[in-house]
Short mmCIF file of C-alpha atoms in Angstrom, two decimals:
data_model
loop_
_atom_site.label_atom_id
_atom_site.label_comp_id
_atom_site.label_asym_id
_atom_site.label_seq_id
_atom_site.Cartn_x
_atom_site.Cartn_y
_atom_site.Cartn_z
CA UNK B 1 -7.58 -47.74 -32.56
CA UNK B 2 -7.97 -43.98 -33.40
CA UNK B 3 -9.30 -41.27 -31.64
CA UNK B 4 -12.56 -40.08 -33.63
CA UNK B 5 -15.38 -38.06 -34.71
CA UNK B 6 -18.46 -39.49 -35.70
CA UNK B 7 -19.12 -37.08 -38.96
CA UNK B 8 -15.63 -36.74 -39.91
CA UNK B 9 -13.29 -40.29 -39.02
CA UNK B 10 -9.94 -40.28 -37.96
CA UNK B 11 -8.59 -37.73 -36.22
CA UNK B 12 -5.10 -38.60 -34.87
CA UNK B 13 -3.97 -42.72 -34.24
CA UNK B 14 -1.22 -43.03 -31.79
CA UNK B 15 1.38 -45.49 -32.71
CA UNK B 16 3.43 -47.79 -29.65
CA UNK B 17 6.98 -47.49 -32.12
CA UNK B 18 7.75 -50.95 -31.46
CA UNK B 19 9.64 -52.66 -34.52
CA UNK B 20 11.29 -49.34 -35.50
CA UNK B 21 14.94 -49.55 -36.31
CA UNK B 22 17.16 -48.67 -33.79
CA UNK B 23 18.62 -45.83 -34.97
CA UNK B 24 15.32 -44.08 -35.25
CA UNK B 25 15.38 -44.58 -31.35
CA UNK B 26 11.59 -46.58 -31.63
CA UNK B 27 8.85 -44.73 -29.47
CA UNK B 28 5.30 -44.22 -29.32
CA UNK B 29 3.39 -41.46 -31.58
CA UNK B 30 0.45 -39.94 -32.80
CA UNK B 31 0.46 -40.10 -37.34
CA UNK B 32 -1.23 -39.20 -38.78
CA UNK B 33 -2.88 -35.82 -37.32
CA UNK B 34 -5.31 -34.60 -39.14
CA UNK B 35 -7.98 -31.56 -39.95
CA UNK B 36 -11.52 -31.83 -39.69
CA UNK B 37 -11.74 -32.61 -44.07
CA UNK B 38 -8.74 -34.96 -43.63
CA UNK B 39 -5.70 -32.93 -44.52
CA UNK B 40 -2.87 -34.69 -43.10
CA UNK B 41 -0.59 -32.98 -40.60
CA UNK B 42 2.40 -34.93 -39.44
CA UNK B 43 5.14 -37.26 -41.14
CA UNK B 44 6.88 -40.24 -40.33
CA UNK B 45 10.38 -41.47 -41.26
CA UNK B 46 10.57 -38.76 -43.97
CA UNK B 47 13.79 -39.00 -46.48
CA UNK B 48 15.48 -35.91 -45.12
CA UNK B 49 15.06 -37.13 -41.10
CA UNK B 50 14.07 -40.87 -41.13
CA UNK B 51 13.77 -40.47 -37.20
CA UNK B 52 11.26 -37.57 -37.25
CA UNK B 53 7.69 -39.73 -35.87
CA UNK B 54 5.16 -37.72 -36.14
CA UNK B 55 4.14 -35.89 -33.03
CA UNK B 56 6.12 -37.25 -30.55
CA UNK B 57 8.53 -36.36 -27.62
CA UNK B 58 12.04 -37.14 -27.67
CA UNK B 59 15.40 -35.70 -26.71
CA UNK B 60 19.16 -35.88 -28.38
CA UNK B 61 20.39 -36.81 -25.00
CA UNK B 62 18.94 -37.86 -21.59
CA UNK B 63 21.53 -38.91 -19.21
CA UNK B 64 24.05 -39.65 -22.25
CA UNK B 65 21.31 -41.87 -23.98
CA UNK B 66 19.94 -40.45 -27.67
CA UNK B 67 16.47 -40.76 -27.54
CA UNK B 68 16.32 -38.84 -30.93
CA UNK B 69 17.31 -40.91 -33.07
CA UNK B 70 20.23 -40.12 -36.31
CA UNK B 71 23.46 -38.50 -34.94
CA UNK B 72 24.55 -37.66 -31.81
CA UNK B 73 26.33 -33.87 -31.75
CA UNK B 74 29.95 -33.93 -30.27
CA UNK B 75 31.94 -30.82 -29.46
CA UNK B 76 34.80 -32.41 -31.82
CA UNK B 77 33.56 -34.25 -34.58
CA UNK B 78 30.16 -32.72 -34.85
CA UNK B 79 27.22 -34.54 -35.61
CA UNK B 80 28.34 -38.69 -35.82
CA UNK B 81 26.18 -41.62 -35.98
CA UNK B 82 26.74 -43.35 -32.36
CA UNK B 83 25.82 -46.95 -30.88
CA UNK B 84 23.74 -45.11 -28.15
CA UNK B 85 20.07 -44.99 -29.09
CA UNK B 86 17.49 -45.78 -26.54
CA UNK B 87 13.88 -46.50 -26.99
CA UNK B 88 10.68 -45.98 -25.01
CA UNK B 89 8.75 -48.57 -24.54
CA UNK B 90 4.82 -47.95 -23.88
CA UNK B 91 3.41 -50.11 -20.77
CA UNK B 92 -0.06 -48.40 -21.70
CA UNK B 93 -0.80 -47.02 -24.72
CA UNK B 94 -3.98 -45.66 -26.27
CA UNK B 95 -5.36 -48.55 -28.61
CA UNK B 96 -3.80 -51.18 -26.38
CA UNK B 97 -5.16 -49.83 -22.94
CA UNK B 98 -8.86 -49.38 -23.79
CA UNK B 99 -8.46 -45.25 -24.64
CA UNK B 100 -9.37 -44.51 -28.19
CA UNK B 101 -12.36 -45.47 -30.01
CA UNK B 102 -15.22 -43.71 -31.59
CA UNK B 103 -17.16 -41.02 -29.89
CA UNK B 104 -15.42 -38.01 -31.17
CA UNK B 105 -13.62 -35.21 -29.23
CA UNK B 106 -14.97 -34.50 -26.28
CA UNK B 107 -14.29 -32.42 -23.06
CA UNK B 108 -13.02 -35.26 -20.15
CA UNK B 109 -10.01 -36.31 -18.32
CA UNK B 110 -7.99 -37.76 -21.16
CA UNK B 111 -6.31 -41.15 -22.16
CA UNK B 112 -2.81 -42.01 -21.76
CA UNK B 113 -0.55 -44.46 -20.37
CA UNK B 114 2.99 -45.11 -18.56
CA UNK B 115 6.00 -44.82 -20.92
CA UNK B 116 9.42 -46.28 -20.44
CA UNK B 117 12.97 -44.30 -21.54
CA UNK B 118 15.28 -46.82 -21.40
CA UNK B 119 19.11 -47.10 -22.50
CA UNK B 120 21.18 -48.54 -25.37
CA UNK B 121 22.32 -50.80 -22.34
CA UNK B 122 18.91 -52.29 -21.36
CA UNK B 123 18.49 -49.39 -17.91
CA UNK B 124 15.47 -47.61 -17.53
CA UNK B 125 16.28 -44.01 -16.98
CA UNK B 126 12.75 -42.77 -16.57
CA UNK B 127 8.88 -43.54 -16.18
CA UNK B 128 6.81 -41.17 -17.78
CA UNK B 129 3.51 -40.31 -17.64
CA UNK B 130 1.65 -39.48 -20.89
CA UNK B 131 -2.19 -38.33 -21.16
CA UNK B 132 -3.37 -36.81 -24.56
CA UNK B 133 -6.82 -34.79 -24.64
CA UNK B 134 -9.67 -34.47 -27.82
CA UNK B 135 -11.93 -31.32 -28.11
CA UNK B 136 -14.46 -30.04 -29.76
CA UNK B 137 -14.13 -26.54 -30.65
CA UNK B 138 -17.13 -24.17 -32.17
CA UNK B 139 -15.30 -23.41 -35.40
CA UNK B 140 -15.92 -25.40 -38.28
CA UNK B 141 -13.97 -27.21 -39.49
CA UNK B 142 -11.58 -27.25 -36.06
CA UNK B 143 -10.86 -29.39 -33.73
CA UNK B 144 -8.40 -29.12 -30.54
CA UNK B 145 -5.53 -31.60 -28.73
CA UNK B 146 -3.75 -31.68 -25.81
CA UNK B 147 -0.55 -34.10 -24.88
CA UNK B 148 0.41 -33.84 -21.28
CA UNK B 149 3.96 -35.08 -20.23
CA UNK B 150 5.17 -35.85 -16.26
CA UNK B 151 9.10 -37.56 -16.33
CA UNK B 152 10.29 -38.60 -13.22
CA UNK B 153 14.02 -40.82 -12.44
CA UNK B 154 13.47 -44.47 -12.89
CA UNK B 155 14.20 -46.46 -9.47
CA UNK B 156 17.91 -46.10 -8.88
CA UNK B 157 18.50 -43.73 -10.83
CA UNK B 158 19.10 -40.14 -8.73
CA UNK B 159 18.36 -37.52 -11.28
CA UNK B 160 17.53 -36.69 -14.89
CA UNK B 161 19.64 -34.42 -16.95
CA UNK B 162 18.28 -32.97 -20.46
CA UNK B 163 20.85 -31.94 -22.56
CA UNK B 164 20.90 -31.08 -26.10
CA UNK B 165 22.98 -30.12 -29.38
CA UNK B 166 22.93 -26.74 -28.70
CA UNK B 167 24.36 -27.04 -24.98
CA UNK B 168 27.14 -28.94 -26.63
CA UNK B 169 27.69 -26.03 -29.26
CA UNK B 170 25.51 -26.36 -31.84
CA UNK B 171 24.20 -23.03 -32.41
CA UNK B 172 20.50 -22.49 -32.52
CA UNK B 173 20.05 -26.86 -32.10
CA UNK B 174 18.23 -26.75 -28.62
CA UNK B 175 15.47 -28.73 -30.06
CA UNK B 176 14.53 -31.78 -27.87
CA UNK B 177 10.82 -32.32 -25.96
CA UNK B 178 7.20 -32.46 -27.54
CA UNK B 179 7.90 -32.27 -31.48
CA UNK B 180 5.30 -31.77 -33.83
CA UNK B 181 6.50 -33.31 -37.56
CA UNK B 182 5.13 -31.65 -40.59
CA UNK B 183 4.29 -33.85 -43.95
CA UNK B 184 7.32 -33.01 -46.64
CA UNK B 185 5.37 -31.65 -49.57
CA UNK B 186 4.08 -28.66 -46.76
CA UNK B 187 4.33 -25.31 -49.25
CA UNK B 188 3.48 -21.80 -48.43
CA UNK B 189 4.27 -21.89 -44.92
CA UNK B 190 3.20 -18.63 -42.44
CA UNK B 191 5.08 -18.49 -39.31
CA UNK B 192 3.11 -16.50 -36.58
CA UNK B 193 4.05 -15.77 -33.08
CA UNK B 194 3.54 -13.14 -30.59
CA UNK B 195 6.56 -11.29 -31.21
CA UNK B 196 5.83 -11.27 -35.15
CA UNK B 197 6.48 -13.25 -38.16
CA UNK B 198 8.86 -15.78 -39.68
CA UNK B 199 11.23 -18.28 -38.84
CA UNK B 200 14.15 -16.10 -37.80
CA UNK B 201 11.60 -14.11 -35.38
CA UNK B 202 9.81 -17.52 -34.13
CA UNK B 203 12.86 -19.94 -33.63
CA UNK B 204 14.12 -19.19 -29.90
CA UNK B 205 10.83 -16.88 -28.87
CA UNK B 206 9.57 -17.95 -25.65
CA UNK B 207 6.15 -16.44 -27.37
CA UNK B 208 3.25 -18.35 -25.68
CA UNK B 209 1.69 -19.47 -29.05
CA UNK B 210 2.78 -20.18 -32.02
CA UNK B 211 0.69 -20.38 -35.92
CA UNK B 212 2.04 -22.75 -39.10
CA UNK B 213 -0.25 -21.81 -41.49
CA UNK B 214 0.76 -24.23 -44.98
CA UNK B 215 -0.85 -25.94 -47.56
CA UNK B 216 -0.27 -30.12 -47.32
CA UNK B 217 -1.80 -32.37 -49.84
CA UNK B 218 -3.34 -29.29 -52.01
CA UNK B 219 -5.27 -28.23 -48.93
CA UNK B 220 -4.90 -24.98 -46.51
CA UNK B 221 -4.34 -25.87 -43.27
CA UNK B 222 -3.20 -24.24 -39.82
CA UNK B 223 -2.22 -25.55 -36.50
CA UNK B 224 -1.79 -22.67 -33.73
CA UNK B 225 0.02 -24.51 -30.68
CA UNK B 226 0.57 -23.10 -27.21
CA UNK B 227 2.52 -24.30 -24.07
CA UNK B 228 2.60 -24.25 -20.37
CA UNK B 229 3.82 -21.62 -18.29
CA UNK B 230 6.87 -20.78 -17.95
CA UNK B 231 6.93 -20.59 -21.64
CA UNK B 232 9.91 -22.76 -23.42
CA UNK B 233 12.15 -21.13 -26.46
CA UNK B 234 10.04 -22.06 -29.50
CA UNK B 235 12.57 -24.83 -31.64
CA UNK B 236 11.38 -24.39 -35.51
CA UNK B 237 12.48 -25.13 -38.62
CA UNK B 238 10.10 -24.43 -41.69
CA UNK B 239 12.88 -23.90 -44.55
CA UNK B 240 14.24 -26.96 -45.01
CA UNK B 241 11.50 -28.84 -43.47
CA UNK B 242 8.14 -28.04 -40.92
CA UNK B 243 8.94 -29.00 -37.73
CA UNK B 244 8.34 -27.06 -34.28
CA UNK B 245 8.17 -27.59 -30.41
CA UNK B 246 8.74 -26.30 -27.03
CA UNK B 247 12.74 -26.70 -26.28
CA UNK B 248 13.35 -28.18 -23.08
CA UNK B 249 17.28 -27.57 -23.41
CA UNK B 250 17.58 -24.67 -25.57
CA UNK B 251 20.84 -23.48 -24.10
CA UNK B 252 21.58 -24.91 -20.86
CA UNK B 253 20.65 -28.27 -19.26
CA UNK B 254 17.46 -29.01 -17.93
CA UNK B 255 17.78 -31.15 -14.68
CA UNK B 256 14.51 -33.19 -12.96
CA UNK B 257 14.21 -35.66 -9.74
CA UNK B 258 11.47 -37.17 -8.45
CA UNK B 259 10.53 -34.06 -5.86
CA UNK B 260 10.69 -32.23 -9.41
CA UNK B 261 9.12 -33.93 -12.23
CA UNK B 262 9.90 -32.75 -16.15
CA UNK B 263 6.52 -31.44 -17.09
CA UNK B 264 5.75 -31.00 -20.92
CA UNK B 265 2.78 -29.82 -22.22
CA UNK B 266 1.54 -28.61 -25.51
CA UNK B 267 -2.13 -27.39 -26.73
CA UNK B 268 -2.80 -27.40 -30.46
CA UNK B 269 -6.23 -25.92 -32.35
CA UNK B 270 -6.12 -27.89 -35.88
CA UNK B 271 -7.94 -25.47 -38.26
CA UNK B 272 -8.90 -26.30 -42.16
CA UNK B 273 -7.60 -22.61 -43.88
CA UNK B 274 -5.62 -20.28 -43.24
CA UNK B 275 -5.02 -18.24 -40.12
CA UNK B 276 -3.00 -14.49 -41.73
CA UNK B 277 -2.84 -12.67 -38.10
CA UNK B 278 -2.03 -12.96 -34.60
CA UNK B 279 -5.88 -12.08 -33.83
CA UNK B 280 -6.85 -14.70 -35.33
CA UNK B 281 -4.84 -16.97 -34.12
CA UNK B 282 -5.75 -15.88 -30.76
CA UNK B 283 -9.50 -16.29 -31.63
CA UNK B 284 -8.81 -19.61 -32.47
CA UNK B 285 -6.78 -20.73 -28.84
CA UNK B 286 -9.42 -18.97 -26.79
CA UNK B 287 -11.75 -21.70 -27.52
CA UNK B 288 -9.25 -24.50 -26.70
CA UNK B 289 -10.24 -25.25 -22.99
CA UNK B 290 -7.08 -26.49 -21.48
CA UNK B 291 -4.82 -23.69 -23.32
CA UNK B 292 -3.99 -21.24 -20.52
CA UNK B 293 -4.32 -18.17 -23.06
CA UNK B 294 -5.82 -14.78 -22.10
CA UNK B 295 -9.40 -14.32 -22.60
CA UNK B 296 -11.08 -11.87 -24.77
CA UNK B 297 -14.84 -11.90 -23.97
CA UNK B 298 -15.65 -9.23 -26.56
CA UNK B 299 -14.23 -11.86 -29.65
CA UNK B 300 -16.65 -14.61 -31.13
CA UNK B 301 -14.94 -17.06 -33.23
#
């Protein structure tokens, strides 16, 4: 079952991830995520990284288990494929518990479910409450999305420790958290953030927003991303492939327990067409009802 707009068809489709190969760290994800006109803005199992799964949440190291998929970075041997892949099991998920459906994006509490993070040994490490919300947007050819995650240790697990390849010594590889993988055919990509333009500027930036304009399927499209506060560093790749998301363990481990859950949020404005300036990106983002951005009353869409 997909969340839909009555006029434009499916905008995003939740998938449970059941049945995926163990090396891909099976997990729930969203694919396809589309623009209003139908351009697909996510990819699943691309040839360059078959463990990339649309819009999903993953860590390369959660309490020693690889929930990202693919190789594990080791300080002495570099990236190595190890039998340490976990999986995320959706106790409830849109499409299986009554969420989604034909009604279009609307300002409502949202749909979601509980996700269990299970180690390679079958131990439940974490319980997560994941919520997705879709919203209408006043700019033609535009809609908004929010993904919210709250994780706590499962019973018997004292704390959650999130690490990354960067923490282990691989420079710039602080990936892990909510991650958006764009299609492999993306071209003519422009990256903007509050600190300037380009992948080199945006990678590691704590900009409150990130705008990615690209051409996919022959059509121009833009995704403007925003995160919660305090802002985490952005992990972004725009050369080898196109993907981005806030990094939970950019340069040091992140630790959470029952009293201090691990909270992640990503807001997105999905727009048919290019965004060529920070001002244009902010104008789009200002109309996302859940994004915590500075409002400019004098601006109009």
